[in-house]
Coordinates of C-alpha atoms in Angstrom, one line a residue:
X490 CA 271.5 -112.3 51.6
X491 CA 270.3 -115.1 53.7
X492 CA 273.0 -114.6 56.1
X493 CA 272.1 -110.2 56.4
X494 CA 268.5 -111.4 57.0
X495 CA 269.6 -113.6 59.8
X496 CA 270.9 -111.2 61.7
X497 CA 268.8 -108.6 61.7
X498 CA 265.9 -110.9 62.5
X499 CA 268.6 -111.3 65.6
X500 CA 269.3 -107.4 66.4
X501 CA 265.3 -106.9 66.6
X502 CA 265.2 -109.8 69.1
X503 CA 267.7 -108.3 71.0
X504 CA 266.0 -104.7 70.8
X505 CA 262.7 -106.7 71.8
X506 CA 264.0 -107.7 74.9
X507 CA 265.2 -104.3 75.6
X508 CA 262.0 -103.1 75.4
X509 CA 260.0 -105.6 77.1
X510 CA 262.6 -105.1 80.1
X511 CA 262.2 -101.2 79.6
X512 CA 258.3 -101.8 80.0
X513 CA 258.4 -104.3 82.4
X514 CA 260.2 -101.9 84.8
X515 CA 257.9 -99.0 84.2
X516 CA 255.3 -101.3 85.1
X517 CA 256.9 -102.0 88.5
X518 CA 258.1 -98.2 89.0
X519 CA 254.1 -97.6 88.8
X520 CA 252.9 -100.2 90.8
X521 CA 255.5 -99.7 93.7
X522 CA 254.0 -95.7 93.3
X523 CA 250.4 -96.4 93.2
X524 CA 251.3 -98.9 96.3
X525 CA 252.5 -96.1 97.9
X526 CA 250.2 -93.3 97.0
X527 CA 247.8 -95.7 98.6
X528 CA 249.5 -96.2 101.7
X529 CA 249.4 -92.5 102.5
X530 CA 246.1 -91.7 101.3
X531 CA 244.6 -94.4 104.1
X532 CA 247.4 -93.4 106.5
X533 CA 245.6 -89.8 105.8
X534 CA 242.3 -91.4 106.1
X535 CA 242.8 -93.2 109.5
X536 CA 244.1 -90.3 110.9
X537 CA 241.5 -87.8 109.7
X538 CA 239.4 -90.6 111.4
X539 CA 241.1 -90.1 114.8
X540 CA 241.1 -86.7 114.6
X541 CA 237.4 -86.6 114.3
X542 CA 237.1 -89.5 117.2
X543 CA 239.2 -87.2 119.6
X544 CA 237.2 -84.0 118.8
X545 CA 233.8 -85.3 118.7
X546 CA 234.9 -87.0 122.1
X547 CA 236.1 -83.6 123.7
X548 CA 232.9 -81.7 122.3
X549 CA 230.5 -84.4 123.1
X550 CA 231.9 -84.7 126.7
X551 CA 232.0 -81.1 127.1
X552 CA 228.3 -80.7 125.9
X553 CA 227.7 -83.3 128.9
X554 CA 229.4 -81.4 131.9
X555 CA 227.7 -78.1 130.5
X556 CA 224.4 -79.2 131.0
X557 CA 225.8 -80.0 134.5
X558 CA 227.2 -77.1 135.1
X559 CA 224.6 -74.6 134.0
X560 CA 222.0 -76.7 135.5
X561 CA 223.6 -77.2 138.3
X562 CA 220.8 -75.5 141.6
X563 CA 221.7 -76.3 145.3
X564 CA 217.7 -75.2 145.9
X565 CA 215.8 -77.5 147.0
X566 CA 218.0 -80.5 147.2
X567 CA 218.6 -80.3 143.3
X568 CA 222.1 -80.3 143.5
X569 CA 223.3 -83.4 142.8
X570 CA 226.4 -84.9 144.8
X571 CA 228.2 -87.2 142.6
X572 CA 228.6 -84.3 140.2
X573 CA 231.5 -81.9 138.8
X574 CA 229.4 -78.9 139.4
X575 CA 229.1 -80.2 142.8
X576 CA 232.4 -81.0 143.3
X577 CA 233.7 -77.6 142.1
X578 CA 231.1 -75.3 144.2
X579 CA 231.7 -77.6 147.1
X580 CA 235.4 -78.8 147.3
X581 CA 237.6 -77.2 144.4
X582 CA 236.5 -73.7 145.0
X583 CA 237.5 -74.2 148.5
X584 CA 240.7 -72.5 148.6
X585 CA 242.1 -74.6 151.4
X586 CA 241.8 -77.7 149.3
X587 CA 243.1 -76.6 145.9
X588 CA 245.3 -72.6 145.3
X589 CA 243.6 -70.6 143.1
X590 CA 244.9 -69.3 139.3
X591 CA 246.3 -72.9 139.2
X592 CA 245.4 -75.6 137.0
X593 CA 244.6 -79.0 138.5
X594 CA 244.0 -82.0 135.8
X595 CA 241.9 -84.9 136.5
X596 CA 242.6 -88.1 134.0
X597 CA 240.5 -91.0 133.6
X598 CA 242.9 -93.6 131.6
X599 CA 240.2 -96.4 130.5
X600 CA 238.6 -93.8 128.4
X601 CA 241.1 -91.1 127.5
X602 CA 239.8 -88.2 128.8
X603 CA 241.0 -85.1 131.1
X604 CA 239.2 -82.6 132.9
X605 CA 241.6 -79.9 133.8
X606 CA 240.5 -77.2 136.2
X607 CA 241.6 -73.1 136.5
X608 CA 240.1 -71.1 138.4
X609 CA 240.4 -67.2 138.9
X610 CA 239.0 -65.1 142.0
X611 CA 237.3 -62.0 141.9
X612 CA 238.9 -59.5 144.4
X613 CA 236.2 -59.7 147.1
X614 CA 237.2 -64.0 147.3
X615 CA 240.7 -62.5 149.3
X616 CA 238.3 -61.2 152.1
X617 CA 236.8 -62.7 154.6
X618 CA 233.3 -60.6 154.0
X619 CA 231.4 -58.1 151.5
X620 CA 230.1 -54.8 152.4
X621 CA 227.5 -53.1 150.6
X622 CA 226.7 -49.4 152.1
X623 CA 223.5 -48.0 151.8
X624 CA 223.3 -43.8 152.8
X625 CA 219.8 -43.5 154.8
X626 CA 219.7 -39.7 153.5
X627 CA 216.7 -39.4 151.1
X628 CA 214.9 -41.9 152.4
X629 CA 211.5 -41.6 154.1
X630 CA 212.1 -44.7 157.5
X631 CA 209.4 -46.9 155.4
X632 CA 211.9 -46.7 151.9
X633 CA 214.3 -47.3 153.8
X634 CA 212.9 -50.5 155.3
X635 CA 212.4 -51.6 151.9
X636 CA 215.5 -51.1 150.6
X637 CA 217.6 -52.8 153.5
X638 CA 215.2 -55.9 152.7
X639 CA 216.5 -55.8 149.6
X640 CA 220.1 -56.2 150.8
X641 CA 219.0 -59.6 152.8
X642 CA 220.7 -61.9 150.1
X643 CA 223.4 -60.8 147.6
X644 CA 224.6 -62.3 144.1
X645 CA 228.5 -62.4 144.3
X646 CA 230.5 -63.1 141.1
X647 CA 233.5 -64.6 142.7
X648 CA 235.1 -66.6 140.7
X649 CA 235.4 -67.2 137.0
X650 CA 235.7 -71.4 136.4
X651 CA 237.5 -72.8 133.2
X652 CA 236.7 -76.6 132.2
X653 CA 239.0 -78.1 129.6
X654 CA 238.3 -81.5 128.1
X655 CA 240.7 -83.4 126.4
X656 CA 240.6 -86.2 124.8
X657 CA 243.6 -88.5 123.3
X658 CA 243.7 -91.8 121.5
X659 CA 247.5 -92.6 120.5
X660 CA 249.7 -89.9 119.1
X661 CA 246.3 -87.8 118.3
X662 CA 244.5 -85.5 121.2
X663 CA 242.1 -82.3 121.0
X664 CA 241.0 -80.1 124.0
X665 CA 237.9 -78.1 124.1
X666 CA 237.6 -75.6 126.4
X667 CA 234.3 -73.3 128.2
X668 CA 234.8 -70.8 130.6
X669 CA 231.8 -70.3 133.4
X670 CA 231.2 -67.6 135.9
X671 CA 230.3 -68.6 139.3
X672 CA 228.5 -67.1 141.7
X673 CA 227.2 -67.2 145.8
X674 CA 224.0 -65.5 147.1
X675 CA 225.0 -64.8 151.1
X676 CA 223.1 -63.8 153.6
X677 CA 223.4 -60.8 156.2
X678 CA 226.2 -61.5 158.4
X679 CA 225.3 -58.2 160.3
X680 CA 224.9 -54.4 160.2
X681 CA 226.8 -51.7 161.2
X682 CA 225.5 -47.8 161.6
X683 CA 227.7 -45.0 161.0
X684 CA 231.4 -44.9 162.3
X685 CA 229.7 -47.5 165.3
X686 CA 231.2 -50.9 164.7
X687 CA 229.0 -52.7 166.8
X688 CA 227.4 -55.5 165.5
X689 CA 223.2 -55.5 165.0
X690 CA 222.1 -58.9 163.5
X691 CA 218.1 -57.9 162.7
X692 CA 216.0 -54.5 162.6
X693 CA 212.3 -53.6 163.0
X694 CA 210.4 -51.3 162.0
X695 CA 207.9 -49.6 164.6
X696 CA 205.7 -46.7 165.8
X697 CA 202.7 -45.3 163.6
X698 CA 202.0 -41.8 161.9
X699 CA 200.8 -40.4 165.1
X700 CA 204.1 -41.2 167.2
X701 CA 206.6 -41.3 164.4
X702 CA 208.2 -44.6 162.5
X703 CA 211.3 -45.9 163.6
X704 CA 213.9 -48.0 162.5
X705 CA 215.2 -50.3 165.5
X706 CA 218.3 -52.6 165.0
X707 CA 219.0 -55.0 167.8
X708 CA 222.8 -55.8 169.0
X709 CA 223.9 -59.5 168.3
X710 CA 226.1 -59.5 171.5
X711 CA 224.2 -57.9 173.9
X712 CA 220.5 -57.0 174.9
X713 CA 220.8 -53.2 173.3
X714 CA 218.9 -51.6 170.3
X715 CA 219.8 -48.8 167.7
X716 CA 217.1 -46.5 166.8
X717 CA 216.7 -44.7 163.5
X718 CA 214.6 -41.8 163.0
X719 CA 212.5 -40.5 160.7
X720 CA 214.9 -38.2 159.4
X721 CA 218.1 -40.2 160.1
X722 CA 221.2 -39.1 158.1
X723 CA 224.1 -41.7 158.2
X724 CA 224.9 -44.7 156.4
X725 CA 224.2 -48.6 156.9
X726 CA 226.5 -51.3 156.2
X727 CA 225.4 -54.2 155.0
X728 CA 228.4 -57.6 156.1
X729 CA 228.2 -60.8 154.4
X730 CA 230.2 -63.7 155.4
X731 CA 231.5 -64.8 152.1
X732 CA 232.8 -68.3 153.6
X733 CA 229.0 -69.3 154.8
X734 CA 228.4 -73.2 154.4
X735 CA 225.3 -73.4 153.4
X736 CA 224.4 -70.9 150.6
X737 CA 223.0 -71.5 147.1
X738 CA 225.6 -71.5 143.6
X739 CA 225.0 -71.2 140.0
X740 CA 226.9 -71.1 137.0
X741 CA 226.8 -69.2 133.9
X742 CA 228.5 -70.0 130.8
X743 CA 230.6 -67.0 129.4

């Protein structure tokens, strides 16, 4: 009896140890899992932290420029030199300097940012001027005065301006992207009457009720004027220069 009780005092130590090693294990298989379920939850978490840096960098740099852009007035010495709008309107819209429909990226590497560039031309940019035509038929000669003093400066939409920022720290990056439209007032290059192509440069208008108004335009090449009557019936081109220097810019976000 003594000897029975012996060793089954010995088979539950054994079964003991079985189950403390059992335990023991499961112990360790959830420790090694919660270590890891740990691991990827802040791997998760610092990248969801990047991610935010990156696009709150973008956006945030983005906002900047488009205060710049749409704010951006060559009146009255507002423009101001050191700036992107600046440097579009006065060297990347140039299109001896950079081709146009083609993307040109600008990276600053201490801070992780790019500004890339596209720009798209409206028809007129191919020519060298704009015509606008305005038919003197219907007109009475002071009308028409008016209306060709409304054709002294003209609002061309030439080109339509996308600005990308991205920004990248490490594996993570996010770009942003606005899309502006820019445009050009000209001036009058000249004028041209009718199927004449010579050039007038100004006009004046003359004569009173009692000897008939007149339209005069005066030749740019030689001492000669062109004289419009009352009842004139042709049509007046209006030429701008769309490669003039000095003319004012804006740009309006789409």
């Amino acid at each position: 009896m003594g000897r029975k009780a012996r060793g089954i005092m010995q088979n539950q130590q054994g079964l003991s140890m079985i189950l403390v090693l059992c335990i023991g294990a499961v112990f360790a298989a959830l420790s090694a899992a919660l270590v890891y379920a740990a691991s990827v939850l802040t791997a998760n978490a610092n990248r969801q932290l990047i991610e935010q840096e990156v696009y709150t960098l973008a956006t945030s740099f983005s906002d900047v420029l488009d205060d710049q852009l749409t704010g951006y007035s060559t009146a009255a010495g507002g423009a101001q030199a050191d700036s992107l709008a600046a440097f579009i309107d006065k060297n990347y819209l140039l299109q001896t300097t950079y081709s146009d429909a083609t993307e040109h990226t600008f990276a600053d590497e201490s801070s992780g940012l790019e500004i890339t560039l596209k720009k798209t031309p409206a028809d007129e940019v191919d020519k060298s001027e704009y015509v606008a035509a305005l038919a003197t038929k219907g007109y009475d000669i002071t009308a028409l005065n008016g209306q060709l003093d409304s054709f002294k400066e003209k609002e061309l939409s030439d080109y339509v301006v996308e600005v990308t920022v991205t920004a990248k720290q490490g594996s993570e990056k996010f770009s942003y992207t606005r899309s502006y439209q820019h445009t050009s007032t000209c001036e009058v290059a000249y004028y041209t009457i009718g199927t004449d192509t010579a050039r007038y440069n100004s006009y004046q208008l003359t004569g009173n009720a009692e000897t008939g108004l007149k339209l005069v335009f005066k030749r740019m090449d030689v001492d000669s004027t062109c004289t419009l009557p009352e009842d004139a019936d042709t049509e007046i081109k209006i030429h701008y220069n769309l490669n003039q220097t000095y003319k004012s810019s804006k740009f309006v976000r789409q």
